[in-house]
Short mmCIF file of C-alpha atoms and ligand atoms in Angstrom, two decimals:
data_model
loop_
_atom_site.label_atom_id
_atom_site.label_comp_id
_atom_site.label_asym_id
_atom_site.label_seq_id
_atom_site.Cartn_x
_atom_site.Cartn_y
_atom_site.Cartn_z
CA MET A 1 30.05 21.25 -21.97
CA THR A 2 29.04 18.51 -19.59
CA TYR A 3 26.56 15.69 -19.43
CA VAL A 4 23.94 15.70 -16.70
CA ILE A 5 22.25 12.86 -14.83
CA THR A 6 18.56 13.49 -14.14
CA GLN A 7 15.52 12.25 -12.31
CA ASN A 8 15.18 8.85 -14.01
CA CYS A 9 18.55 7.65 -12.68
CA CYS A 10 18.07 4.10 -11.37
CA LYS A 11 21.63 3.78 -9.95
CA ASP A 12 22.20 0.75 -12.14
CA ALA A 13 25.66 2.31 -12.63
CA SER A 14 26.20 0.93 -16.14
CA CYS A 15 27.58 4.39 -16.95
CA ILE A 16 30.38 4.30 -14.38
CA PRO A 17 32.78 1.83 -16.01
CA VAL A 18 32.48 3.46 -19.45
CA CYS A 19 33.42 6.95 -18.26
CA PRO A 20 37.05 7.47 -19.32
CA VAL A 21 37.71 10.16 -16.69
CA GLU A 22 35.91 8.51 -13.76
CA CYS A 23 33.73 11.52 -13.02
CA ILE A 24 30.45 9.73 -12.22
CA HIS A 25 29.86 9.25 -8.51
CA PRO A 26 29.25 7.90 -5.93
CA VAL A 27 30.65 4.49 -6.78
CA GLY A 28 29.63 1.38 -4.86
CA SER A 29 31.62 -1.82 -4.59
CA PRO A 30 29.99 -5.25 -4.30
CA GLY A 31 27.60 -5.32 -1.35
CA SER A 32 28.10 -1.64 -0.51
CA PHE A 33 25.12 0.61 -0.96
CA THR A 34 25.87 4.27 -1.48
CA ASP A 35 23.37 6.43 0.33
CA THR A 36 22.58 8.97 -2.38
CA GLU A 37 19.32 8.82 -4.30
CA MET A 38 21.02 8.96 -7.71
CA LEU A 39 24.38 9.30 -9.46
CA TYR A 40 26.02 12.59 -10.43
CA ILE A 41 28.49 13.80 -13.07
CA ASP A 42 31.25 16.25 -12.10
CA PRO A 43 30.91 19.07 -14.69
CA ASP A 44 34.50 20.21 -14.14
CA VAL A 45 35.94 16.84 -15.12
CA CYS A 46 33.51 15.55 -17.77
CA ILE A 47 35.11 15.60 -21.23
CA ASP A 48 31.84 15.46 -23.10
CA CYS A 49 32.42 12.09 -24.78
CA GLY A 50 28.81 10.87 -24.49
CA ALA A 51 29.75 7.30 -23.54
CA CYS A 52 27.60 7.36 -20.41
CA GLN A 53 24.51 8.48 -22.29
CA GLU A 54 24.78 5.54 -24.67
CA GLU A 55 25.16 3.14 -21.77
CA CYS A 56 22.36 4.45 -19.53
CA PRO A 57 19.54 1.87 -19.59
CA VAL A 58 16.82 4.33 -18.55
CA ASP A 59 17.70 7.41 -20.65
CA ALA A 60 18.51 9.53 -17.60
CA ILE A 61 21.60 11.29 -19.05
CA TYR A 62 21.54 14.36 -21.30
CA PRO A 63 24.15 16.71 -22.75
CA GLU A 64 23.57 19.93 -20.84
CA GLU A 65 22.56 21.94 -23.89
CA ARG A 66 19.79 19.43 -24.62
CA LEU A 67 18.38 19.21 -21.12
CA PRO A 68 14.57 19.43 -21.26
CA ALA A 69 13.34 22.56 -19.45
CA GLU A 70 11.69 20.57 -16.68
CA LEU A 71 15.03 18.88 -15.91
CA ALA A 72 17.22 21.99 -16.16
CA ARG A 73 17.68 22.14 -12.42
CA PHE A 74 19.65 18.90 -12.46
CA ARG A 75 22.61 20.77 -14.02
CA ASP A 76 22.99 22.62 -10.75
CA ILE A 77 22.19 19.58 -8.62
CA ASN A 78 24.95 17.51 -10.29
CA ALA A 79 27.48 20.31 -9.78
CA ARG A 80 26.48 20.88 -6.16
CA TYR A 81 27.03 17.24 -5.30
CA PHE A 82 30.73 17.65 -6.12
CA GLU A 83 31.03 20.94 -4.23
CA HIS A 84 30.25 18.96 -1.09
CA ASN A 85 31.82 15.65 -2.14
CA PRO A 86 35.04 16.42 -4.04
CA LEU A 87 35.83 13.83 -6.67
CA GLN A 88 37.90 10.98 -5.29
CA PRO A 89 40.10 9.29 -7.87
CA ASP A 90 39.88 5.89 -6.19
CA ILE A 91 37.20 4.04 -8.07
CA ALA A 92 35.91 1.10 -6.05
CA GLU A 93 36.95 -2.29 -7.30
CA HIS A 94 34.38 -4.42 -9.06
CA LEU A 95 34.85 -8.14 -9.14
CA ASP A 96 36.40 -9.58 -12.26
CA ALA A 97 34.32 -12.25 -13.92
CA HIS A 98 35.16 -15.74 -12.69
CA SER A 99 37.10 -17.80 -15.20
CA ALA A 100 35.05 -20.11 -17.41
CA VAL A 101 33.84 -23.36 -15.88
CA GLN A 102 33.28 -26.70 -17.52
CA GLN A 103 29.71 -27.17 -18.74
CA GLY A 104 27.64 -28.98 -16.13
CA THR A 105 29.83 -28.10 -13.16
CA LEU A 106 27.73 -25.16 -11.98
CA ARG A 107 23.97 -24.97 -12.43
CA VAL A 108 22.25 -22.23 -10.41
CA ALA A 109 18.53 -21.72 -9.85
CA ILE A 110 17.44 -18.13 -9.32
CA VAL A 111 13.98 -17.72 -7.81
CA GLY A 112 12.31 -14.49 -8.87
CA ALA A 113 12.61 -12.69 -12.23
CA GLY A 114 12.43 -9.14 -10.86
CA PRO A 115 15.40 -6.75 -10.93
CA ALA A 116 17.26 -8.63 -8.16
CA GLY A 117 16.98 -11.97 -9.96
CA CYS A 118 17.83 -10.44 -13.34
CA TYR A 119 20.97 -8.77 -11.99
CA ALA A 120 22.03 -12.06 -10.36
CA ALA A 121 21.55 -13.80 -13.72
CA GLU A 122 23.52 -11.05 -15.47
CA GLU A 123 26.37 -11.40 -12.99
CA LEU A 124 26.50 -15.19 -13.43
CA THR A 125 26.34 -15.04 -17.23
CA ARG A 126 29.65 -13.13 -17.23
CA THR A 127 31.24 -16.57 -16.78
CA LYS A 128 31.10 -19.07 -19.62
CA GLY A 129 29.83 -22.52 -18.74
CA VAL A 130 27.40 -21.55 -15.98
CA GLU A 131 23.85 -22.87 -16.43
CA ILE A 132 20.98 -20.88 -14.95
CA THR A 133 17.36 -21.76 -14.28
CA LEU A 134 15.26 -18.66 -13.64
CA VAL A 135 12.03 -19.56 -11.81
CA GLU A 136 9.22 -17.00 -11.61
CA ARG A 137 5.77 -17.57 -10.13
CA LEU A 138 4.02 -15.28 -12.65
CA PRO A 139 3.88 -15.97 -16.39
CA VAL A 140 5.73 -12.68 -17.03
CA PRO A 141 9.17 -11.47 -15.91
CA PHE A 142 10.59 -8.21 -14.49
CA GLY A 143 8.71 -8.04 -11.17
CA LEU A 144 8.60 -4.51 -9.79
CA VAL A 145 9.67 -2.94 -13.10
CA ARG A 146 6.39 -4.16 -14.58
CA PHE A 147 4.24 -4.03 -11.45
CA GLY A 148 5.83 -1.33 -9.28
CA VAL A 149 7.32 1.42 -11.46
CA ALA A 150 4.64 4.01 -12.18
CA PRO A 151 3.17 3.83 -15.70
CA ASP A 152 4.14 7.46 -16.42
CA HIS A 153 7.80 6.53 -15.85
CA GLN A 154 8.26 4.59 -19.08
CA HIS A 155 11.96 5.52 -19.31
CA THR A 156 12.63 3.64 -16.09
CA LYS A 157 10.99 0.56 -17.58
CA ASN A 158 13.61 0.60 -20.34
CA ILE A 159 15.88 -1.24 -17.90
CA THR A 160 14.05 -4.36 -19.10
CA ARG A 161 15.98 -4.11 -22.39
CA LEU A 162 19.14 -4.77 -20.39
CA PHE A 163 17.55 -7.68 -18.52
CA ALA A 164 16.16 -9.13 -21.76
CA GLU A 165 19.69 -9.37 -23.21
CA THR A 166 20.66 -11.59 -20.29
CA LEU A 167 17.52 -13.71 -20.19
CA ASN A 168 17.61 -14.22 -23.94
CA SER A 169 21.34 -15.04 -24.03
CA GLY A 170 20.87 -18.78 -24.34
CA THR A 171 22.43 -19.40 -20.92
CA VAL A 172 19.24 -18.88 -18.94
CA ASN A 173 16.48 -21.47 -18.86
CA CYS A 174 13.33 -19.53 -17.92
CA LEU A 175 10.61 -21.34 -15.97
CA PHE A 176 7.82 -18.79 -15.63
CA ASN A 177 4.41 -19.52 -14.07
CA VAL A 178 6.07 -21.90 -11.59
CA GLU A 179 5.81 -21.15 -7.88
CA VAL A 180 8.54 -22.35 -5.55
CA GLY A 181 6.99 -23.70 -2.38
CA SER A 182 3.92 -25.17 -4.10
CA ASP A 183 4.57 -26.17 -7.73
CA VAL A 184 8.12 -27.22 -6.88
CA VAL A 185 9.69 -27.14 -3.44
CA HIS A 186 13.05 -25.99 -2.18
CA ASP A 187 14.48 -29.49 -1.78
CA GLU A 188 13.55 -30.33 -5.38
CA LEU A 189 15.36 -27.24 -6.64
CA MET A 190 18.41 -28.16 -4.57
CA ALA A 191 18.37 -31.69 -5.99
CA HIS A 192 18.71 -30.29 -9.53
CA HIS A 193 21.10 -27.39 -8.93
CA HIS A 194 24.46 -26.81 -7.27
CA ALA A 195 23.12 -23.59 -5.77
CA VAL A 196 19.85 -21.67 -5.41
CA ILE A 197 19.61 -17.88 -5.13
CA TYR A 198 16.36 -16.50 -3.75
CA ALA A 199 15.43 -13.11 -5.20
CA VAL A 200 11.78 -13.16 -4.19
CA GLY A 201 11.51 -9.55 -3.05
CA ALA A 202 9.39 -8.13 -0.25
CA SER A 203 5.89 -7.53 -1.50
CA ALA A 204 3.86 -7.85 1.71
CA SER A 205 2.92 -4.59 3.43
CA ARG A 206 3.56 -3.78 7.04
CA THR A 207 0.41 -3.01 9.01
CA LEU A 208 -0.27 0.35 10.71
CA GLY A 209 -1.33 -1.04 14.08
CA ILE A 210 -4.06 1.58 14.64
CA PRO A 211 -7.81 1.18 15.23
CA GLY A 212 -10.03 1.03 12.14
CA GLU A 213 -7.39 -0.56 9.95
CA GLY A 214 -9.80 -3.24 8.77
CA LEU A 215 -12.47 -0.83 7.50
CA PRO A 216 -13.35 -1.01 3.79
CA GLY A 217 -11.76 1.94 2.05
CA HIS A 218 -8.37 1.43 3.72
CA HIS A 219 -5.75 -0.34 1.61
CA SER A 220 -2.03 -0.68 1.39
CA ALA A 221 -0.32 1.46 -1.21
CA ALA A 222 1.10 -1.77 -2.65
CA GLU A 223 -2.43 -2.92 -3.48
CA PHE A 224 -3.21 0.35 -5.23
CA VAL A 225 0.06 0.26 -7.19
CA GLY A 226 -0.55 -3.39 -8.16
CA TRP A 227 -4.08 -2.43 -9.25
CA TYR A 228 -3.08 0.38 -11.60
CA ASN A 229 -0.15 -1.63 -12.91
CA GLY A 230 -2.32 -4.68 -13.67
CA HIS A 231 -0.80 -7.19 -11.22
CA PRO A 232 -2.91 -10.37 -11.43
CA ASN A 233 -3.22 -10.43 -7.63
CA GLN A 234 -4.65 -6.91 -7.42
CA ALA A 235 -6.34 -6.28 -10.78
CA HIS A 236 -9.73 -7.33 -9.38
CA LEU A 237 -9.69 -4.87 -6.45
CA ASP A 238 -12.07 -1.90 -6.21
CA PHE A 239 -11.02 1.50 -4.92
CA ASP A 240 -13.52 4.16 -3.99
CA LEU A 241 -12.58 7.18 -6.11
CA SER A 242 -15.93 8.91 -5.59
CA GLY A 243 -14.65 11.20 -2.84
CA ASN A 244 -12.85 14.50 -3.27
CA ARG A 245 -9.84 13.59 -1.12
CA VAL A 246 -7.44 10.64 -0.75
CA VAL A 247 -5.07 10.40 2.22
CA ILE A 248 -1.77 8.55 1.89
CA ILE A 249 0.12 7.67 5.08
CA GLY A 250 3.88 7.68 4.45
CA ASN A 251 5.88 9.94 2.17
CA GLY A 252 8.24 7.76 0.14
CA ASN A 253 8.35 7.76 -3.65
CA VAL A 254 5.48 5.27 -3.80
CA SER A 255 3.21 7.88 -2.20
CA LEU A 256 4.31 10.51 -4.71
CA ASP A 257 3.73 8.04 -7.56
CA ILE A 258 0.19 7.42 -6.36
CA ALA A 259 -0.52 11.13 -5.97
CA ARG A 260 0.63 11.73 -9.54
CA ILE A 261 -1.43 8.88 -10.93
CA LEU A 262 -4.54 10.03 -9.04
CA LEU A 263 -4.24 13.62 -10.28
CA SER A 264 -2.77 13.29 -13.76
CA PRO A 265 -5.01 14.13 -16.71
CA ASN A 266 -6.50 11.00 -18.22
CA ALA A 267 -5.06 12.03 -21.59
CA VAL A 268 -1.56 11.69 -20.09
CA LEU A 269 -2.26 8.32 -18.47
CA ALA A 270 -3.77 7.09 -21.73
CA THR A 271 -0.31 7.27 -23.34
CA THR A 272 1.17 4.86 -20.79
CA ASP A 273 0.89 1.13 -20.04
CA ILE A 274 -1.47 1.69 -17.10
CA ALA A 275 -4.00 -1.15 -16.79
CA ASP A 276 -7.18 -0.54 -18.79
CA HIS A 277 -9.45 -1.00 -15.77
CA ALA A 278 -7.48 1.64 -13.84
CA LEU A 279 -7.57 4.08 -16.74
CA GLN A 280 -11.35 3.78 -16.89
CA ALA A 281 -11.78 4.12 -13.13
CA LEU A 282 -9.49 7.15 -12.97
CA GLU A 283 -11.36 8.83 -15.80
CA ALA A 284 -14.49 8.76 -13.63
CA SER A 285 -12.58 9.74 -10.48
CA ALA A 286 -13.79 12.66 -8.35
CA VAL A 287 -10.46 12.94 -6.49
CA ARG A 288 -9.13 16.49 -6.49
CA GLU A 289 -6.86 16.46 -3.44
CA VAL A 290 -4.23 14.02 -2.19
CA VAL A 291 -2.92 14.48 1.33
CA ILE A 292 0.50 12.93 2.00
CA LEU A 293 1.02 12.43 5.70
CA ALA A 294 4.26 11.91 7.64
CA ARG A 295 5.04 11.66 11.34
CA ARG A 296 8.28 13.52 10.98
CA GLY A 297 9.34 16.68 9.15
CA PRO A 298 10.47 17.60 5.64
CA ARG A 299 14.13 17.14 6.59
CA GLN A 300 13.39 13.44 7.26
CA ALA A 301 11.18 13.01 4.17
CA ALA A 302 11.64 9.68 2.40
CA PHE A 303 10.84 10.85 -1.15
CA SER A 304 13.67 11.59 -3.55
CA LEU A 305 14.34 15.12 -4.71
CA GLY A 306 13.73 14.33 -8.39
CA GLU A 307 10.24 13.00 -7.69
CA PHE A 308 9.50 15.93 -5.37
CA LEU A 309 10.65 18.43 -7.99
CA ALA A 310 8.48 16.79 -10.67
CA LEU A 311 5.29 17.37 -8.65
CA GLY A 312 5.70 21.11 -9.11
CA GLN A 313 5.60 20.67 -12.90
CA MET A 314 2.26 18.85 -13.04
CA SER A 315 -0.39 20.75 -14.91
CA ASP A 316 -3.41 21.99 -12.96
CA VAL A 317 -1.92 20.77 -9.65
CA GLU A 318 -0.91 22.99 -6.74
CA VAL A 319 1.62 21.64 -4.23
CA VAL A 320 0.71 22.82 -0.74
CA ILE A 321 3.17 22.72 2.12
CA ASP A 322 3.51 24.87 5.21
CA ASP A 323 6.82 26.42 6.17
CA HIS A 324 7.38 24.59 9.46
CA GLY A 325 10.73 22.77 9.52
CA LEU A 326 11.99 24.09 6.20
CA ASP A 327 14.96 26.14 7.42
CA ALA A 328 18.36 25.34 5.92
CA ASP A 329 21.01 23.74 8.09
CA PRO A 330 24.68 23.79 7.03
CA SER A 331 25.03 20.16 8.11
CA ASP A 332 22.41 18.95 5.58
CA ASP A 333 23.71 16.77 2.76
CA VAL A 334 23.17 18.08 -0.77
CA GLU A 335 20.05 16.06 -1.49
CA THR A 336 18.36 17.11 1.75
CA ALA A 337 19.37 20.73 1.19
CA VAL A 338 17.88 20.73 -2.32
CA LYS A 339 14.68 19.04 -1.12
CA LEU A 340 14.24 21.76 1.50
CA GLU A 341 14.93 24.46 -1.10
CA ILE A 342 12.22 23.00 -3.32
CA ALA A 343 9.85 22.76 -0.35
CA ARG A 344 10.47 26.43 0.50
CA GLU A 345 9.69 27.35 -3.10
CA TYR A 346 6.41 25.43 -2.91
CA ALA A 347 5.55 27.06 0.42
CA ARG A 348 6.15 30.54 -1.03
CA ARG A 349 4.18 30.03 -4.22
CA PRO A 350 1.02 32.12 -4.27
CA SER A 351 -2.17 30.13 -4.38
CA SER A 352 -2.95 29.25 -7.99
CA ALA A 353 -6.09 28.62 -9.96
CA ALA A 354 -5.24 24.91 -10.19
CA THR A 355 -8.22 22.64 -9.63
CA LYS A 356 -6.21 19.86 -7.91
CA ARG A 357 -3.88 19.85 -4.90
CA ILE A 358 -1.20 17.72 -3.33
CA VAL A 359 -1.02 18.64 0.34
CA PHE A 360 2.04 17.63 2.38
CA ARG A 361 1.18 17.22 6.06
CA PHE A 362 4.42 16.81 7.99
CA PHE A 363 4.61 16.33 11.77
CA ALA A 364 1.28 14.45 11.87
CA ALA A 365 0.80 10.94 13.29
CA PRO A 366 -2.10 8.69 12.22
CA ASP A 367 -4.06 7.62 15.31
CA GLU A 368 -7.23 6.01 14.05
CA ILE A 369 -9.11 5.31 10.85
CA VAL A 370 -12.61 6.50 11.62
CA GLY A 371 -15.92 5.39 10.14
CA ASP A 372 -18.87 3.14 10.94
CA ASP A 373 -19.03 0.52 8.24
CA ARG A 374 -16.39 2.05 5.96
CA VAL A 375 -13.66 4.68 5.99
CA ALA A 376 -14.84 8.23 6.69
CA GLY A 377 -11.57 9.85 7.70
CA LEU A 378 -8.24 9.66 9.49
CA ARG A 379 -7.66 10.98 12.99
CA VAL A 380 -4.23 12.56 13.23
CA THR A 381 -2.28 14.16 16.06
CA PRO A 382 0.41 16.82 15.57
CA THR A 383 3.92 15.74 16.52
CA GLU A 384 7.27 17.23 17.28
CA LEU A 385 10.66 15.62 17.07
CA GLY A 386 12.21 14.46 20.32
CA ALA A 387 15.96 14.71 20.93
CA ASP A 388 16.37 11.18 19.58
CA GLY A 389 14.64 12.12 16.30
CA VAL A 390 11.50 10.17 17.17
CA ALA A 391 8.16 11.93 16.58
CA VAL A 392 6.12 12.39 19.76
CA PRO A 393 2.50 13.59 20.01
CA SER A 394 2.07 17.29 20.63
CA GLY A 395 -1.33 18.93 20.51
CA GLU A 396 -4.97 18.29 19.73
CA SER A 397 -6.01 15.62 17.25
CA GLU A 398 -8.24 16.31 14.24
CA VAL A 399 -9.99 14.20 11.63
CA ILE A 400 -9.08 14.55 7.96
CA GLU A 401 -12.18 13.49 6.06
CA SER A 402 -11.62 10.98 3.29
CA SER A 403 -13.30 7.90 1.86
CA LEU A 404 -10.04 6.34 0.66
CA ILE A 405 -6.95 5.94 2.83
CA LEU A 406 -3.79 4.24 1.64
CA HIS A 407 -0.75 3.43 3.71
CA SER A 408 2.77 3.22 2.37
CA THR A 409 4.79 2.51 5.46
CA GLY A 410 7.11 -0.27 4.40
CA TYR A 411 7.27 -3.68 2.84
CA ARG A 412 8.31 -7.04 4.20
CA GLY A 413 9.26 -10.34 2.64
CA SER A 414 7.30 -13.58 2.94
CA GLU A 415 8.61 -16.97 3.99
CA VAL A 416 9.52 -19.55 1.36
CA PRO A 417 8.85 -23.04 2.79
CA GLY A 418 12.11 -24.82 3.54
CA VAL A 419 14.21 -21.62 3.61
CA PRO A 420 15.21 -19.87 6.88
CA PHE A 421 13.19 -16.71 7.56
CA ASP A 422 13.33 -13.96 10.16
CA ALA A 423 9.71 -12.98 10.83
CA ALA A 424 10.78 -9.90 12.82
CA THR A 425 12.60 -8.27 9.90
CA GLY A 426 10.72 -9.95 7.06
CA THR A 427 14.02 -11.03 5.48
CA VAL A 428 16.07 -14.20 5.11
CA PRO A 429 18.98 -14.24 7.59
CA ASN A 430 22.22 -14.04 5.65
CA ALA A 431 25.83 -12.96 5.70
CA GLY A 432 26.74 -11.16 2.50
CA GLY A 433 24.16 -13.22 0.61
CA ARG A 434 24.90 -16.64 2.17
CA VAL A 435 21.74 -17.86 3.88
CA LEU A 436 22.24 -18.68 7.57
CA ASP A 437 20.47 -21.35 9.59
CA GLU A 438 19.16 -20.98 13.14
CA SER A 439 22.63 -21.48 14.58
CA GLY A 440 24.09 -18.79 12.33
CA GLN A 441 25.88 -21.24 10.04
CA PRO A 442 25.71 -20.91 6.24
CA VAL A 443 23.25 -23.29 4.58
CA PRO A 444 25.37 -24.87 1.82
CA GLY A 445 24.36 -23.74 -1.66
CA VAL A 446 21.57 -21.37 -0.60
CA TYR A 447 21.83 -17.62 -1.22
CA VAL A 448 19.68 -14.49 -1.29
CA THR A 449 19.77 -11.19 -3.11
CA GLY A 450 17.59 -8.08 -3.33
CA TRP A 451 14.96 -6.98 -0.82
CA ILE A 452 14.58 -10.43 0.73
CA LYS A 453 18.29 -10.15 1.61
CA ARG A 454 18.69 -6.55 2.75
CA GLY A 455 15.13 -5.32 3.36
CA PRO A 456 13.09 -2.93 1.18
CA ARG A 457 15.76 -0.28 0.60
CA GLY A 458 17.36 1.20 -2.49
CA VAL A 459 16.34 1.70 -6.09
CA ILE A 460 16.42 -0.69 -9.04
CA GLY A 461 20.16 -0.34 -9.63
CA THR A 462 20.97 -1.00 -5.98
CA ASN A 463 20.24 -4.62 -6.79
CA ARG A 464 23.28 -4.72 -9.04
CA THR A 465 25.92 -4.36 -6.30
CA CYS A 466 23.73 -6.53 -4.08
CA ALA A 467 23.84 -9.31 -6.72
CA GLU A 468 27.60 -8.84 -7.23
CA GLN A 469 28.14 -9.52 -3.54
CA THR A 470 25.90 -12.59 -3.48
CA VAL A 471 27.34 -14.09 -6.65
CA GLY A 472 30.84 -13.33 -5.33
CA ALA A 473 30.05 -15.41 -2.24
CA LEU A 474 28.70 -18.20 -4.43
CA TRP A 475 31.93 -18.26 -6.47
CA GLU A 476 34.02 -18.42 -3.29
CA ASP A 477 32.03 -21.45 -2.17
CA PHE A 478 32.29 -23.02 -5.62
CA ASP A 479 36.07 -22.57 -5.65
CA ALA A 480 36.31 -23.99 -2.12
CA GLY A 481 34.41 -27.11 -3.21
CA GLU A 482 31.54 -26.39 -0.83
CA LEU A 483 28.69 -26.76 -3.31
CA ALA A 484 26.97 -30.09 -3.89
CA SER A 485 28.42 -32.03 -6.80
CA ASP A 486 25.90 -34.85 -7.16
CA ILE A 487 22.81 -33.28 -8.72
CA ARG A 488 20.27 -34.45 -11.28
CA ASP A 489 20.41 -33.15 -14.83
CA ARG A 490 18.33 -30.53 -16.62
CA VAL A 491 16.20 -33.08 -18.44
CA GLU A 492 15.11 -34.57 -15.11
CA LEU A 493 14.12 -31.12 -13.88
CA GLY A 494 11.90 -30.71 -16.95
CA GLU A 495 10.39 -34.13 -16.29
CA LEU A 496 9.72 -33.21 -12.67
CA VAL A 497 7.94 -29.97 -13.63
CA ALA A 498 5.91 -31.85 -16.24
CA THR A 499 4.44 -34.07 -13.49
CA ARG A 500 2.84 -31.03 -11.82
CA ASP A 501 -0.54 -29.61 -12.76
CA ILE A 502 0.91 -26.37 -14.10
CA THR A 503 1.71 -24.67 -17.42
CA PRO A 504 5.34 -23.59 -17.27
CA LEU A 505 6.31 -20.87 -19.74
CA ASP A 506 9.72 -20.03 -21.14
CA TRP A 507 11.35 -16.93 -22.62
CA THR A 508 9.81 -17.57 -26.05
CA ASP A 509 6.35 -17.68 -24.46
CA TRP A 510 7.03 -14.35 -22.76
CA MET A 511 8.00 -12.90 -26.14
CA VAL A 512 4.60 -13.99 -27.48
CA ILE A 513 2.82 -12.28 -24.55
CA ASP A 514 5.03 -9.21 -24.93
CA ALA A 515 4.30 -8.95 -28.66
CA ALA A 516 0.56 -9.36 -28.11
CA GLU A 517 0.54 -6.63 -25.46
CA ARG A 518 2.56 -4.27 -27.64
CA GLU A 519 0.37 -4.90 -30.65
CA SER A 520 -2.77 -4.33 -28.64
CA GLY A 521 -1.32 -1.12 -27.13
CA ALA A 522 -0.18 0.22 -30.50
CA ALA A 523 -3.79 0.45 -31.65
CA SER A 524 -4.27 3.27 -29.14
CA SER A 525 -0.70 4.68 -29.30
CA ARG A 526 0.28 3.13 -25.99
CA PRO A 527 3.50 1.21 -25.24
CA ARG A 528 1.45 -1.87 -24.40
CA ALA A 529 -1.99 -2.92 -23.18
CA LYS A 530 -1.29 -5.34 -20.36
CA PHE A 531 -2.92 -8.66 -19.73
CA VAL A 532 -3.98 -8.46 -16.12
CA ASP A 533 -4.82 -12.03 -15.30
CA VAL A 534 -2.94 -15.28 -15.64
CA ALA A 535 -5.60 -16.97 -17.79
CA ALA A 536 -5.38 -14.19 -20.41
CA MET A 537 -1.58 -14.48 -20.46
CA LEU A 538 -1.79 -18.24 -21.01
CA ASP A 539 -4.44 -17.77 -23.71
CA ALA A 540 -2.13 -15.38 -25.55
CA VAL A 541 0.55 -18.08 -25.64
CA ARG A 542 -1.86 -20.79 -26.83
CA ARG A 543 -3.32 -18.70 -29.67
FE1 LIG Z 1 32.16 10.56 -18.39
FE2 LIG Z 1 31.94 10.98 -21.06
FE3 LIG Z 1 29.70 10.80 -19.55
FE4 LIG Z 1 31.31 12.96 -19.32
S1 LIG Z 1 30.11 12.34 -21.14
S2 LIG Z 1 30.40 11.76 -17.64
S3 LIG Z 1 33.32 12.02 -19.63
S4 LIG Z 1 31.22 9.15 -19.92
#
C-alpha cells in the first residue's frame, strides 16, 4: 500500500522531512525552485507509515485505498513521475536553525502577512530570541490565501492553520491595518528594526496592450478574483454577468478557477466562503459558456494538470477542446504528457447534454476588444508556433462575442517608497533576497521574499524555500556584524504608530474578526461569511 499526493498539493513540503524513507520528491533546497507543479510519492518505496498525511497542511495526501474516486488518477500520476525521475537518495540540505540569540539583538520587520511573509516569520521563529514585527496593510492576514485561493478550494486554505501557529507563537508582534509607505515609511521601520523583509507580493496586473482595453466590461482576472473573494479593494466592483459567454485571456490556474466559479451550481458555492455579494450576483448569472484563450498550444498551457483534470468532473459542464497540437511527444515531461492525455480524452468525449461549457481556444491571439461604449467581443487571430516557440499570426481574424472579457496574463509588483524597484520586471532587485541598490550593492538590512523577489511564479509552498534563502542571507549578515546595532525599542515603535491617524490591529483583533466571520458563516453552514470592507472589520473588533 502507498500514500498518494493529489491535486491540493501546495508544495509547502512539510511532508518531506517527516518521511522516514525519503520517497517524496522533488526536493528543493533554500532558494531553489523545483519546476514540477506538485510533489509525488514513490509507491515502490513508501512504507505506508502515514507520517506525511498527518503533516500535510492542506489535506492533499491519502492512503491509496481511501482515494476519493475523483482523485483516483493521482495514483498513476505519482507512480509515473518516478518512472521518468528515478528516486535519488540525496535529499537536499535544509538550513539548520541559527543558534539562539540574546533578546533584543535581532528585531526584524516583515512587511506583508501573505504566505511569503508568514513563511519568513516561521523561518525566523525557529531561532529563540528573535523579535518579529509583522506589518500588514489590511486588517486581516494571509494575503492570497484569503483573497486569491478559490473559495471552492477550502482544503488549500487550511495552510492558514500552519501560519496561525507562527503568528500566535508570542514571538511575532502583528501590526495589521498599517500601510508601509503612508502610515509608516521605510526609514521609520529601519530605525526600529535591525532588518526589514519585504513580502508585499505582486498584485498589480500587466496590461494587454491592445485596442479597446479601456472599454467597460473588460477587467483583469485579479479584479474578478478579488471581487468573489471579498477583497476590500474589489468588493465594490460590478461585473456584467447578463451575457451568455465570458472570455478569459490567458490559461493559467487563475483562469480555470474563474471558469469553475462562473459555472459551478450556486448550491456548491453556497457551502464556501465566497463573498455574499458574489454569491448573489452569480445566482442571477446568465453565463453558460467560458472561453479560455491562449496564444500558444496545449503543450505550452500554463494550468496545472490537477486543475485541468478537475474541470472534467464538474457537473453539467462540458469541456470542449479541439485536437490540434495534442499529439504525444516522447520528450514531454510527465506533467505535460498527462495534461495532453487529459486533453485528448476531452477532445474525444462525445457531445453531452450539459447546459454549460468551458471552451479551450489554443493558438489564438487577442487583437482587439471590440465595442462602441462597452465590450461587445474580442477579435482574435489564429496563430502557429514559430521555430523559437513564439506564436505568430496565421490566418483570418474573427470576433468572439462576449459582454465580459477578463485577462489573466501576469502580475507585477508595485513600488514601496524608499525601496529600490525595477519597473521593467515589477520586482525589487535582489541577490538571493538581499535588496540591491542602483549600483548593484546590497542595501544593508533590507531583504525581499516571495513574488516581489522572484516574480509571480510558483505555488503557495514555493514561498517556503524562497523564505529560507532570504532568511539565510539575513543570518549571514547578522553573523558578519553587517546589520545596524543602534535601533529604537519596541515601545517607541508603538508610540510612533500611535501618532498616526490609523487603527492598528494585532493578532487578538484578527481572532475577533475570524470568530465573528465563522459564527456568521455557521448560520448558513459555511466556513465563514467574510467582512468585505475595512470599516466592517474594524466594527467587529470594537463590538
Ligand atoms: Fe513517506 Fe510514510 Fe508518507 Fe509513505 S506514508 S510517503 S513512507 S511519510
